[in-house]
Each structure stands twice: as C-alpha cells, then as structure tokens.
mmCIF file of C-alpha atoms and ligand atoms in Angstrom:
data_model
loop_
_atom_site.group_PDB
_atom_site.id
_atom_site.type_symbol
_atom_site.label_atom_id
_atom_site.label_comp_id
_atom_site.label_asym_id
_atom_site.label_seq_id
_atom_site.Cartn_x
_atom_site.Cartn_y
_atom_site.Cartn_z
ATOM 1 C CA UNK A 1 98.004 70.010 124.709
ATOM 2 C CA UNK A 2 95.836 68.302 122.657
ATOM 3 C CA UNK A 3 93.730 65.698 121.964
ATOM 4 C CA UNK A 4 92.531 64.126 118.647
ATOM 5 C CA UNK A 5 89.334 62.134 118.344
ATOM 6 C CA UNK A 6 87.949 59.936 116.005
ATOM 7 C CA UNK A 7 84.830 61.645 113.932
ATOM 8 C CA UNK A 8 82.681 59.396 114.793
ATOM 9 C CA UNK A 9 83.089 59.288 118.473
ATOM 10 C CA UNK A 10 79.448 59.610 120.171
ATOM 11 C CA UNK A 11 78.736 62.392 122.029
ATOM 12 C CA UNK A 12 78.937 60.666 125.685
ATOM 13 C CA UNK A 13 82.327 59.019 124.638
ATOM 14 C CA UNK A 14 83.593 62.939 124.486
ATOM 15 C CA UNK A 15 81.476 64.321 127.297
ATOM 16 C CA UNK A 16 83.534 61.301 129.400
ATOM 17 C CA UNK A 17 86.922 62.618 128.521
ATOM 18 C CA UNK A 18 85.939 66.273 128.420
ATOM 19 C CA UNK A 19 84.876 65.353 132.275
ATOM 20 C CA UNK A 20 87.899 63.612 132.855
ATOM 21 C CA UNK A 21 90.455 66.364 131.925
ATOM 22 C CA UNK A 22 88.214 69.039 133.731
ATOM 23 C CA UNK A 23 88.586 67.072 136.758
ATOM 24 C CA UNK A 24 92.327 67.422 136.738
ATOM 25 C CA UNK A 25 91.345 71.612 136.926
ATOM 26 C CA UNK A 26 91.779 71.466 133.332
ATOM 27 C CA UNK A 27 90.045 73.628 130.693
ATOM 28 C CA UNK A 28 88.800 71.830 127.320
ATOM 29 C CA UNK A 29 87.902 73.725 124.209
ATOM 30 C CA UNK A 30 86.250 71.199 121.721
ATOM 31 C CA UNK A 31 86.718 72.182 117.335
ATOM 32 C CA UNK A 32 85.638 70.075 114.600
ATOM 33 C CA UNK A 33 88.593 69.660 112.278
ATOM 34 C CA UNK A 34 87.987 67.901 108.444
ATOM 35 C CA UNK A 35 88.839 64.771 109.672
ATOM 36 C CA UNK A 36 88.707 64.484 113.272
ATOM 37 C CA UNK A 37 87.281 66.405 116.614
ATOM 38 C CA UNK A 38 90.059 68.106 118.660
ATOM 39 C CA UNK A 39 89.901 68.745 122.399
ATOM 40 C CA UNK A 40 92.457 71.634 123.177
ATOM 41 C CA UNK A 41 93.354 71.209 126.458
ATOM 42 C CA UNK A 42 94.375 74.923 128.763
ATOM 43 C CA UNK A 43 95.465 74.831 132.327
ATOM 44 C CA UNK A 44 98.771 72.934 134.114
ATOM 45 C CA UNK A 45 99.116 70.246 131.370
ATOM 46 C CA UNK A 46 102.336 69.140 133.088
ATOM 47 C CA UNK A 47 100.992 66.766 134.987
ATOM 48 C CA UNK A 48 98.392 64.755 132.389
ATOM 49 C CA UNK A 49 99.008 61.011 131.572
ATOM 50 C CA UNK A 50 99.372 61.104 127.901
ATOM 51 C CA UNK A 51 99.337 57.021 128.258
ATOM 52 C CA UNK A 52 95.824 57.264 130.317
ATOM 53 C CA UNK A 53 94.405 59.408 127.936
ATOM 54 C CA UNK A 54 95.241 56.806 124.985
ATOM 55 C CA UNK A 55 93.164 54.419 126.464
ATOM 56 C CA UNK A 56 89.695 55.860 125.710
ATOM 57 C CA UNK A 57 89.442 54.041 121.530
ATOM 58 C CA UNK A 58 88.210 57.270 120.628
ATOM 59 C CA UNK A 59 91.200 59.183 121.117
ATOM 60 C CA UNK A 60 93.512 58.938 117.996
ATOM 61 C CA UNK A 61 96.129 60.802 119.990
ATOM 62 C CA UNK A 62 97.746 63.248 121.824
ATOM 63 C CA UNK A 63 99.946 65.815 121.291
ATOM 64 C CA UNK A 64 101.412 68.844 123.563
ATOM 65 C CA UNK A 65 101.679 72.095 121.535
ATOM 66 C CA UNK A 66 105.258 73.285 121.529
ATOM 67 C CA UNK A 67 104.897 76.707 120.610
ATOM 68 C CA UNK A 68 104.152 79.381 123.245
ATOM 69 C CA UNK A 69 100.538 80.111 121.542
ATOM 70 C CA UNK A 70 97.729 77.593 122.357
ATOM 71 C CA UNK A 71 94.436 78.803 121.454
ATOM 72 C CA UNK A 72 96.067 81.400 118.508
ATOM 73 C CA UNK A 73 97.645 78.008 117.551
ATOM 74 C CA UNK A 74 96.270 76.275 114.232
ATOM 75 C CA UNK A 75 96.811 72.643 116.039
ATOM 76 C CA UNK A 76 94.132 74.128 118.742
ATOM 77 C CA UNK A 77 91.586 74.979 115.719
ATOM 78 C CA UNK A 78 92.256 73.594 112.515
ATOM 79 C CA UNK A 79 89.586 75.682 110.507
ATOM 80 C CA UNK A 80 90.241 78.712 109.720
ATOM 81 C CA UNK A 81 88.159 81.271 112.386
ATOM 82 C CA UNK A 82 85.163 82.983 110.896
ATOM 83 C CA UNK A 83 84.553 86.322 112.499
ATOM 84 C CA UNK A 84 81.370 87.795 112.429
ATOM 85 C CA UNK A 85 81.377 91.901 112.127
ATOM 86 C CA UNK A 86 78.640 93.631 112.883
ATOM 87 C CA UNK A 87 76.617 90.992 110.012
ATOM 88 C CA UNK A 88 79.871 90.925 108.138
ATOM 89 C CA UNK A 89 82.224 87.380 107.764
ATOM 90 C CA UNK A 90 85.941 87.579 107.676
ATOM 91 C CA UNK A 91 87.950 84.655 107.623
ATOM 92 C CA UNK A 92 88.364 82.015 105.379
ATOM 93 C CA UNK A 93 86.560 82.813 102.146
ATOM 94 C CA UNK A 94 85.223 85.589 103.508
ATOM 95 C CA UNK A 95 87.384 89.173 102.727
ATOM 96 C CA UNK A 96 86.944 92.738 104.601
ATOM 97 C CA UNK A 97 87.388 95.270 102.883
ATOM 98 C CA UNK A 98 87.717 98.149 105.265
ATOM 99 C CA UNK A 99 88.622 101.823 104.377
ATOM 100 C CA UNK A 100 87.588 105.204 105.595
ATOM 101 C CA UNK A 101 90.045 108.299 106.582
ATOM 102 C CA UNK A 102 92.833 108.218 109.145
ATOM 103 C CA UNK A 103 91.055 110.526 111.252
ATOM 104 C CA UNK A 104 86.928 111.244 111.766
ATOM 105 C CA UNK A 105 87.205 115.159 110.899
ATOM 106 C CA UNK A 106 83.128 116.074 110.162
ATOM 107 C CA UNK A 107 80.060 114.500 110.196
ATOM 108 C CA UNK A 108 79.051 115.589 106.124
ATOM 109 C CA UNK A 109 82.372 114.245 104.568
ATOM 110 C CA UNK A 110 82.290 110.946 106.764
ATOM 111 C CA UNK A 111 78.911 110.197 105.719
ATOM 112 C CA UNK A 112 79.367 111.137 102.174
ATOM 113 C CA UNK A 113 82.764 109.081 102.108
ATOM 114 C CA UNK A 114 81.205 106.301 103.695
ATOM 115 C CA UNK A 115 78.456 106.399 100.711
ATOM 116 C CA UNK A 116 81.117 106.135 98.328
ATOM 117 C CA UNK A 117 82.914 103.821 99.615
ATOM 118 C CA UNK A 118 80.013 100.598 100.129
ATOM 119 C CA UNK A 119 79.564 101.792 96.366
ATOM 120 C CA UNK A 120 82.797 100.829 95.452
ATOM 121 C CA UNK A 121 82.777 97.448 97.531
ATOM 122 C CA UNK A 122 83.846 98.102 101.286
ATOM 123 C CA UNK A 123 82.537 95.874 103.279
ATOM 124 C CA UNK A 124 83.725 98.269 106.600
ATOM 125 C CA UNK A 125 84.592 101.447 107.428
ATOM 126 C CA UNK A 126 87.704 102.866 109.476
ATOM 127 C CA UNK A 127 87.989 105.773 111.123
ATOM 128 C CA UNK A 128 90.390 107.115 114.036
ATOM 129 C CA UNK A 129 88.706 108.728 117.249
ATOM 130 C CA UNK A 130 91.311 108.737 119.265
ATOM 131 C CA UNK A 131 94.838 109.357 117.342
ATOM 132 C CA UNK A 132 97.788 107.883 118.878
ATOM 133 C CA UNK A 133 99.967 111.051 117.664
ATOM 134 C CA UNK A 134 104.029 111.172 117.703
ATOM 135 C CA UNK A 135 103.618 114.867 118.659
ATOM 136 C CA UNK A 136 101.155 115.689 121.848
ATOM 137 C CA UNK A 137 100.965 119.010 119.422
ATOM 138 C CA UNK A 138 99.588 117.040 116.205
ATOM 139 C CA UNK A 139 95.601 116.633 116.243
ATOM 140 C CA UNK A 140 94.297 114.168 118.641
ATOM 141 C CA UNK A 141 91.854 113.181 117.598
ATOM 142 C CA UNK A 142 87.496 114.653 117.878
ATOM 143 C CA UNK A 143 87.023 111.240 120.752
ATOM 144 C CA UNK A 144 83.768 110.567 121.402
ATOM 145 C CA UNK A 145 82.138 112.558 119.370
ATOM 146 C CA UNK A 146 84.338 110.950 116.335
ATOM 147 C CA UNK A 147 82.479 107.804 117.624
ATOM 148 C CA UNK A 148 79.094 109.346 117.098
ATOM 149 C CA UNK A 149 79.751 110.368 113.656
ATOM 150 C CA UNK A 150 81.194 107.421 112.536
ATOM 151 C CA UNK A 151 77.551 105.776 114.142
ATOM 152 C CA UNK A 152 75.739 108.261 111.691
ATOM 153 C CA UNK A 153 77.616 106.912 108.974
ATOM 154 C CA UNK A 154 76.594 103.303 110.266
ATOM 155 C CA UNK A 155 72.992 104.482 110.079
ATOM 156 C CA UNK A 156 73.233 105.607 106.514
ATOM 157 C CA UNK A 157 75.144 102.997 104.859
ATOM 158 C CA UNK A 158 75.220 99.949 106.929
ATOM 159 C CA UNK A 159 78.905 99.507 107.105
ATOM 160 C CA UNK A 160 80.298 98.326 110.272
ATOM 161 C CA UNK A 161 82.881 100.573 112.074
ATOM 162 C CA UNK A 162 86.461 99.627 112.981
ATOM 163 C CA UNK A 163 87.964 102.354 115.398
ATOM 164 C CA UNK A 164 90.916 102.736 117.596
ATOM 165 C CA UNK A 165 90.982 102.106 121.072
ATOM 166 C CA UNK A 166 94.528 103.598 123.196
ATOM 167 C CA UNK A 167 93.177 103.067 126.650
ATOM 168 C CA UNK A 168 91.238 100.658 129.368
ATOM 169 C CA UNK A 169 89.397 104.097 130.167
ATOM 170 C CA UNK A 170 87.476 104.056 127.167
ATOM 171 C CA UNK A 171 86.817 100.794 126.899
ATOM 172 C CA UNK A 172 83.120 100.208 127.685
ATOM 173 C CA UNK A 173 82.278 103.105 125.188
ATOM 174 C CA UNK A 174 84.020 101.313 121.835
ATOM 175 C CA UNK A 175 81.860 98.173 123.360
ATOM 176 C CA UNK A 176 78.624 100.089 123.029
ATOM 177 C CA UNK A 177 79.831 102.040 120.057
ATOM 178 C CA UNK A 178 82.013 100.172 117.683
ATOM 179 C CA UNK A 179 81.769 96.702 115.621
ATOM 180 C CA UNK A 180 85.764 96.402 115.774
ATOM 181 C CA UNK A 181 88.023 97.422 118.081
ATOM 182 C CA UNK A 182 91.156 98.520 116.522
ATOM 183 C CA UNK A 183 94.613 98.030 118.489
ATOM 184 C CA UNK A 184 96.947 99.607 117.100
ATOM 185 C CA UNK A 185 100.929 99.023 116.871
ATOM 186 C CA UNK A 186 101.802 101.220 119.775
ATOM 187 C CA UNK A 187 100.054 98.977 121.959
ATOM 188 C CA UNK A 188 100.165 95.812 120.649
ATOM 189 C CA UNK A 189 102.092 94.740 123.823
ATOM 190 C CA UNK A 190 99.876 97.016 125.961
ATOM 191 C CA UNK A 191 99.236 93.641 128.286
ATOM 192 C CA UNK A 192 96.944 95.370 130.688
ATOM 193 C CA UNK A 193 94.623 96.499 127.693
ATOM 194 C CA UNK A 194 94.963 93.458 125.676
ATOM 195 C CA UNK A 195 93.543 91.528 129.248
ATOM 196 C CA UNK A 196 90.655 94.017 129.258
ATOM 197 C CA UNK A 197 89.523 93.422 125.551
ATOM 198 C CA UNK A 198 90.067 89.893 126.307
ATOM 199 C CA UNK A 199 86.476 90.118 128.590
ATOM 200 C CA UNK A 200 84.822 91.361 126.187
ATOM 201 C CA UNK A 201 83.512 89.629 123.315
ATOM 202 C CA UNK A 202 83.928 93.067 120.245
ATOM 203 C CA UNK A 203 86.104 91.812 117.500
ATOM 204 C CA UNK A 204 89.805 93.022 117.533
ATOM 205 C CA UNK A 205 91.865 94.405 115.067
ATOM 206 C CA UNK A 206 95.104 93.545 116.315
ATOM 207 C CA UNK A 207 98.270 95.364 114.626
ATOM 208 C CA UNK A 208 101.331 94.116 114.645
ATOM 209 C CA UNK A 209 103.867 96.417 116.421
ATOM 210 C CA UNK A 210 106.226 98.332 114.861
ATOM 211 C CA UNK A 211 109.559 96.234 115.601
ATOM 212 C CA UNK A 212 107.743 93.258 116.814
ATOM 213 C CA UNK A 213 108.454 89.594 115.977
ATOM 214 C CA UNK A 214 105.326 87.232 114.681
ATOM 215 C CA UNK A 215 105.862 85.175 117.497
ATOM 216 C CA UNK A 216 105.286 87.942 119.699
ATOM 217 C CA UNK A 217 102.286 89.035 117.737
ATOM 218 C CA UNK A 218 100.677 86.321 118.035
ATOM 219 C CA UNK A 219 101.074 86.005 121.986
ATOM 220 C CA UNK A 220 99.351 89.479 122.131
ATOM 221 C CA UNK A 221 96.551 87.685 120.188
ATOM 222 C CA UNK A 222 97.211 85.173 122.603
ATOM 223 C CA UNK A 223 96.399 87.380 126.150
ATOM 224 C CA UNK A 224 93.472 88.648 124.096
ATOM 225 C CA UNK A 225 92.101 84.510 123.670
ATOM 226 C CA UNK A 226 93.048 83.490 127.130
ATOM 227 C CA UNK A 227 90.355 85.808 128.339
ATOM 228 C CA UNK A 228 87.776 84.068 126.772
ATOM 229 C CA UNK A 229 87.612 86.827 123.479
ATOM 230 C CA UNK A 230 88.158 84.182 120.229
ATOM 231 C CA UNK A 231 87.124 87.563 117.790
ATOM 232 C CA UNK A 232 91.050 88.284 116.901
ATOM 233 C CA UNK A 233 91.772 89.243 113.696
ATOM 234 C CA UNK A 234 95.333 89.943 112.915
ATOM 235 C CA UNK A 235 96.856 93.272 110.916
ATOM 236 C CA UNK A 236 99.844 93.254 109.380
ATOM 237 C CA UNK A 237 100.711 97.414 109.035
ATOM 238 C CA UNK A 238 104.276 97.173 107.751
ATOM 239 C CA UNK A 239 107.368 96.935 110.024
ATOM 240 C CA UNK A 240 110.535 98.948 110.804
ATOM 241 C CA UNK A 241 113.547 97.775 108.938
ATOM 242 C CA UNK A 242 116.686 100.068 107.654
ATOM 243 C CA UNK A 243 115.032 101.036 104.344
ATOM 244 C CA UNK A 244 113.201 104.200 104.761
ATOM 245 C CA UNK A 245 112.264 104.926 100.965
ATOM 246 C CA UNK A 246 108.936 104.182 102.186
ATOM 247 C CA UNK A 247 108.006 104.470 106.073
ATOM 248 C CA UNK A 248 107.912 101.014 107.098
ATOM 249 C CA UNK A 249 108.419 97.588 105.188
ATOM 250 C CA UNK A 250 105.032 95.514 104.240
ATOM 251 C CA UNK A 251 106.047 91.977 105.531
ATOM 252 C CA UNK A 252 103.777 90.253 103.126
ATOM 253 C CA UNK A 253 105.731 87.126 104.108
ATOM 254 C CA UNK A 254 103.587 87.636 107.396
ATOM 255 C CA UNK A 255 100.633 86.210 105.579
ATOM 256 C CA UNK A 256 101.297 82.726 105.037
ATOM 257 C CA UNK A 257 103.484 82.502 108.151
ATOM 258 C CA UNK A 258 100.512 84.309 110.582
ATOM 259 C CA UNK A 259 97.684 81.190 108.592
ATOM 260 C CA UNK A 260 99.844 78.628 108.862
ATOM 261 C CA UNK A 261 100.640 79.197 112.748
ATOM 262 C CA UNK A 262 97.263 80.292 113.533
ATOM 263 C CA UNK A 263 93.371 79.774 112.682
ATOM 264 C CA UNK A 264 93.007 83.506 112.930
ATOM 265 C CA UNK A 265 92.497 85.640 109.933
ATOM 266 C CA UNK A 266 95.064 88.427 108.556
ATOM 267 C CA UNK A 267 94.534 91.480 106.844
ATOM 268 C CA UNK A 268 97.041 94.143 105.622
ATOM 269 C CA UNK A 269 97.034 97.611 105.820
ATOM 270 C CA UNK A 270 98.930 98.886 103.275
ATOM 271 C CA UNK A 271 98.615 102.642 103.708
ATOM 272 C CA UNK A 272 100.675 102.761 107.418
ATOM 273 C CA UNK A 273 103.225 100.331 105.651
ATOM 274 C CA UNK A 274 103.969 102.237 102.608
ATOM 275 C CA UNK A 275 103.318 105.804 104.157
ATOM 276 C CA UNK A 276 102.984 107.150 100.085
ATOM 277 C CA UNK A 277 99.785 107.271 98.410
ATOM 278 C CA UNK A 278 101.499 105.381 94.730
ATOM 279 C CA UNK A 279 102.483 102.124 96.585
ATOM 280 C CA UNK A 280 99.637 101.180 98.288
ATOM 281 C CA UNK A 281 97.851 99.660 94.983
ATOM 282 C CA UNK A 282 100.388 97.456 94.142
ATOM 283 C CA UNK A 283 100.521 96.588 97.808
ATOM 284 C CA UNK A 284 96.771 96.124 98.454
ATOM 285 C CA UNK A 285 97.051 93.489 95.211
ATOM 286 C CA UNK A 286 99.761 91.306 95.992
ATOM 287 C CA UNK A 287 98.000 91.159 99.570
ATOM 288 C CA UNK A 288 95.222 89.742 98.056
ATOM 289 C CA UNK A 289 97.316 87.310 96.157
ATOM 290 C CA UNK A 290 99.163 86.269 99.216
ATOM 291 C CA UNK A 291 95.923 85.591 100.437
ATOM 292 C CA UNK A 292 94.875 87.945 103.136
ATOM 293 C CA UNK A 293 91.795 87.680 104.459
ATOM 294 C CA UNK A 294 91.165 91.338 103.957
ATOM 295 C CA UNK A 295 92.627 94.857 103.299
ATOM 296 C CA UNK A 296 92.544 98.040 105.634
ATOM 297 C CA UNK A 297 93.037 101.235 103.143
ATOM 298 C CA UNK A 298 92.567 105.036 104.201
ATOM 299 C CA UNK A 299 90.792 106.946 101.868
ATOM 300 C CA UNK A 300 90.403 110.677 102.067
ATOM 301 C CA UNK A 301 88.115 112.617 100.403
ATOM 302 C CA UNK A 302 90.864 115.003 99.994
ATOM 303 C CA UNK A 303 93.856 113.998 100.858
ATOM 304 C CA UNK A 304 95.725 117.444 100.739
ATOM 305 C CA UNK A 305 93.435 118.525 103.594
ATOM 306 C CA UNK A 306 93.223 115.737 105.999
ATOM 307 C CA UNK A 307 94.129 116.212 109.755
ATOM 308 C CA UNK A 308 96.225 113.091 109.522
ATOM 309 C CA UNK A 309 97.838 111.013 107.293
ATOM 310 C CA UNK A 310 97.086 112.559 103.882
ATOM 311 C CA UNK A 311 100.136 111.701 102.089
ATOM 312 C CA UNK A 312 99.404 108.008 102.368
ATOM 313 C CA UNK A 313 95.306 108.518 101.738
ATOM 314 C CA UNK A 314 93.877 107.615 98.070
ATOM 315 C CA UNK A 315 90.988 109.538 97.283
ATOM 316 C CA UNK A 316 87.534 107.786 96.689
ATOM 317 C CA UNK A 317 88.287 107.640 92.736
ATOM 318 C CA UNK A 318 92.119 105.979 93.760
ATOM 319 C CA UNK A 319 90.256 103.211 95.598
ATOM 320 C CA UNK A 320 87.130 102.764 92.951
ATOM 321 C CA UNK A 321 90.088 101.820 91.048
ATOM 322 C CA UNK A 322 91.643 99.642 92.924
ATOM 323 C CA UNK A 323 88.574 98.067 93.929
ATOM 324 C CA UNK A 324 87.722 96.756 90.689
ATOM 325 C CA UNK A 325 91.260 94.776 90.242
ATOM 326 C CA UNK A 326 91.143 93.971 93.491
ATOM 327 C CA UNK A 327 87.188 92.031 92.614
ATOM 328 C CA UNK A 328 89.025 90.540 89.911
ATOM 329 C CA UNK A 329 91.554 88.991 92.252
ATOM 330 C CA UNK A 330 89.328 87.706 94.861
ATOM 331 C CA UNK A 331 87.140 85.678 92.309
ATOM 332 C CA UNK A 332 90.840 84.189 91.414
ATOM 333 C CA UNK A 333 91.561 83.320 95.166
ATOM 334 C CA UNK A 334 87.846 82.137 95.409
ATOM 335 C CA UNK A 335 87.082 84.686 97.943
ATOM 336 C CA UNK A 336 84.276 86.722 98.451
ATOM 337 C CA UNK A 337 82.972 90.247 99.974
HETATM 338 C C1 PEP B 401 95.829 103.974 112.117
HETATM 339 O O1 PEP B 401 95.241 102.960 111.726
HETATM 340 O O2 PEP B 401 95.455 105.130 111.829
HETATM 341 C C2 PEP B 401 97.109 103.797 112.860
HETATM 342 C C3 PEP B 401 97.567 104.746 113.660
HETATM 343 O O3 PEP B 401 97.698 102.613 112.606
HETATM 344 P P1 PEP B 401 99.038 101.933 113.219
HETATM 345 O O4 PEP B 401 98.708 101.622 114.635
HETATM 346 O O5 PEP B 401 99.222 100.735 112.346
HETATM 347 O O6 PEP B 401 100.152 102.937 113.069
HETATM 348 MN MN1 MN B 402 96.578 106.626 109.891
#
C-alpha cells in the first residue's frame, strides 16, 4: 500500500501519519517523488482504513499495490534507484560499464586486463571466483584466492569488483572482499541465499534465471529488499527459448518492462546471452539504446586460452572498439560513465 502526500506537507504532519501506520505494526518507507512524497506502507495492510487515512489534508491518496512486488515496485519509489559501487553510480543517468574475464585465471593477466580495460572506459571489473560449472569436471573456479587477485587489480586501477557468489558459506568473505555481489541465473531463486544477501547491505547483481518469468525476477529482487538490502541491480543474461543459433535469447524487451515495473536499474550481459563472440557488439548497442543502465561484457585477453567461456570473450582490442560506439550512444541517451 501506499500513500501519497502533498509536497509541501511539514515535517510533523508526516511524522503524525508515519506514527500512526507504525502503530498498527506497520512498516513505512518514506521517497520523494517529482511531485509528491510517498509513504510505502509493508506489513498486514489488510486491515488499514483507507477512509481514516484520507482524513489527514496532506494525504492526496491512497492506493494498495496490486502486483506481488512492493518495495521492487516503481509505485513504492518513483525515482529511479541510484546505486553507489564502490564510488561508482549506476542508475538513472548513471551507466556501468563492467567487463573483465569469465574466470580469474592469474594475477599478471588480471591486472594487466584490468589496466586496459579503465583505459577503454569500464567503469567495473568482473571476474568469476567461484564458477557455477555444468560439469563438476570443468574448472571451478581459483575461490578465494581469485578474490585476492581480483583485490590486486582493485589496488592498481581503482575499478570496483563484481564477483559471483553460489553459496551462504561464503558469504561474509564477498562482504569483506567484493563491491558487487554477483547472483547468478542458477540461483536466482536460491531463496535461502537471496534472504542472506538481503542482511547485508553489498550491492547485488541479480541475474535473471535461465527460464524465469520477469515477474518472478523481480520477486527474487524482492526477498533480497524485504531484508532491508535496497542495493539490487537487475541483469538481464539472455533466456532459454527454442532457438539455439545462439545459446540463449537476449530479451531486450526486459528493459523497458524491468524500469517501468521497478525503480531498480538493469543492465545486460550480452556475452552469456549470445554465447558467440560476433553478436555481442550489436547486442551491447541496442542495449544501450533500449536504455540499460549498464552493460556486463567478458573480455579475455586471449580468448582461445581462457579456462571458461572463451568463445563468447572479445579481446581487449574487440571491446576498445565497442567502447567508443558505445560513448557515442550514451551521450545520445544522455547518460554518463
Ligand atoms: C557468469 O557471469 O560468468 C555467469 C556464469 O553468468 P550466468 O549466471 O548469467 O550464466
Ligand atoms: Mn561466463
């Protein structure tokens, strides 16, 4: 539920209601919309008096949020959510531009890949620690000491790190040792870990699941905001459909549906939706101009050689490249890195 209030409501005026609903055991979350202040209202709403609540002049109204999302909902928070990264803004006009390999593999390429990436405009760097594999045979991933070199890179470039967490065991380590903790599509309706990084207060990455609906998407953003953690941005990594000319299907359509529904930012990751390397720039473009708040590429600095997903890794020069269309884009959609 929620309530609208005039803008010029005094301060005491919205203190009284705020008391008011949190003496019905209520929760009240308070944003500043353009034209009005909203009071989002959490807890058993069944039982408020929409009526009494219309009494107080200030409110302009109430309304009870249909959808099965509250505080992922855009009627909760009109704004758009501006997520701070390590120093970094995404949201609004604010784009990340995160890249780095599939998989941390040595300390000297990371940190020389990192270099060349900030040259050529990231604004982040990705790296996998902890590899949720199809095969228990495939490479796993180095774990914590992928962590630690993706910190070295930190040190030398100033890029914030985005890294994959699979499990509530690990968690306290990505706290102390990432900027962004990535959830990836195998456990984007892993509830008991999505409650856990719900405590915290690290950024999330949240991928959309391989066959899952928006709707359910966004009530795994949802478990994640009903812990108290408001850092959720949302990635869009392609989707399972019958076509398998490329490995999943970019649902680029998921970018004006996820802003409209929700105050959250979106990025796409092109790379796990196309699976091949000579899609992802035309991909990463018309994200941009379907106004993602940001792009997640892996770059390799040779792709033939990396431990894990090579074939869909541009090399450094690939996403210099891209990067300058892609600069060229963003002053278009008045966004910034
Ligand atoms: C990854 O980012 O390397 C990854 C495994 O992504 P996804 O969860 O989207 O498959
Ligand atoms: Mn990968």
């Amino acid at each position: 539920m929620i309530i609208h209030i005039s803008q010029n409501a005094c301060e005491n005026q919205i203190d009284e209601i705020t008391q008011f609903v949190e003496s019905m055991g209520l929760n009240a979350h308070r944003s500043n919309g353009s034209n009005r202040i909203i009071l989002g209202l959490t807890g058993d709403v069944s039982k408020v008096d929409v009526n009494t609540l219309k009494k107080y002049h200030i409110v302009e109204g109430v309304y009870r949020i249909t959808a099965p999302y509250k505080k992922a909902n855009r009627q909760f928070h009109e704004k758009d959510s501006i997520i701070d990264i390590g120093g970094v803004k995404i949201g609004g006009p604010h784009f990340l531009m995160c890249a780095g390999p599939c998989s941390v593999e040595n300390e000297t390429d990371t940190i020389e890949l990192a270099k060349k990436l900030k040259a050529s405009g990231a604004n982040a760097l990705r790296g996998g620690a902890f590899k949720p594999r199809t095969s228990p045979y495939s490479f796993q991933g180095l774990g914590v000491e992928g962590l630690k070199i993706l910190n070295e890179a930190k040190k030398e470039t100033g890029l914030p790190i985005v890294s994959e967490l699979m499990g509530t065991e690990h968690l306290d380590t990505f706290v102390d040792m990432v900027d962004v903790i990535q959830i990836g599509a195998r456990n984007m309706q892993n509830f008991d870990l999505l409650k856990a990084i719900g405590q915290t207060d690290k950024p999330i990455l949240l991928k959309r699941g391989m066959s899952a609906k928006i709707e359910e998407w966004l009530m795994s953003a949802e478990y994640i905001l009903a812990g108290g953690n408001k850092n959720v941005i949302f990635c869009e990594r392609g989707i399972r459909t019958f076509e398998d000319a490329t490995r999943n299907t970019l649902d680029i359509q998921a970018v004006p549906v996820v802003q409209k529904e929700s105050h959250l930012p979106i990025v796409v990751d092109p790379s796990h939706a196309a699976g091949v390397r000579y899609v992802i720039p035309s991909m990463a473009k018309a994200a941009v101009m379907a106004g993602a708040n940001g792009l997640q590429i892996e770059v390799h600095q040779n792709p033939e050689k990396a431990w894990s997903d090579g074939q869909q890794s541009l090399t450094p020069e690939e996403f210099s490249d891209l990067m300058s269309t892609i600069q060229l884009l963003l002053q278009m959609e008045g966004k910034t890195l």
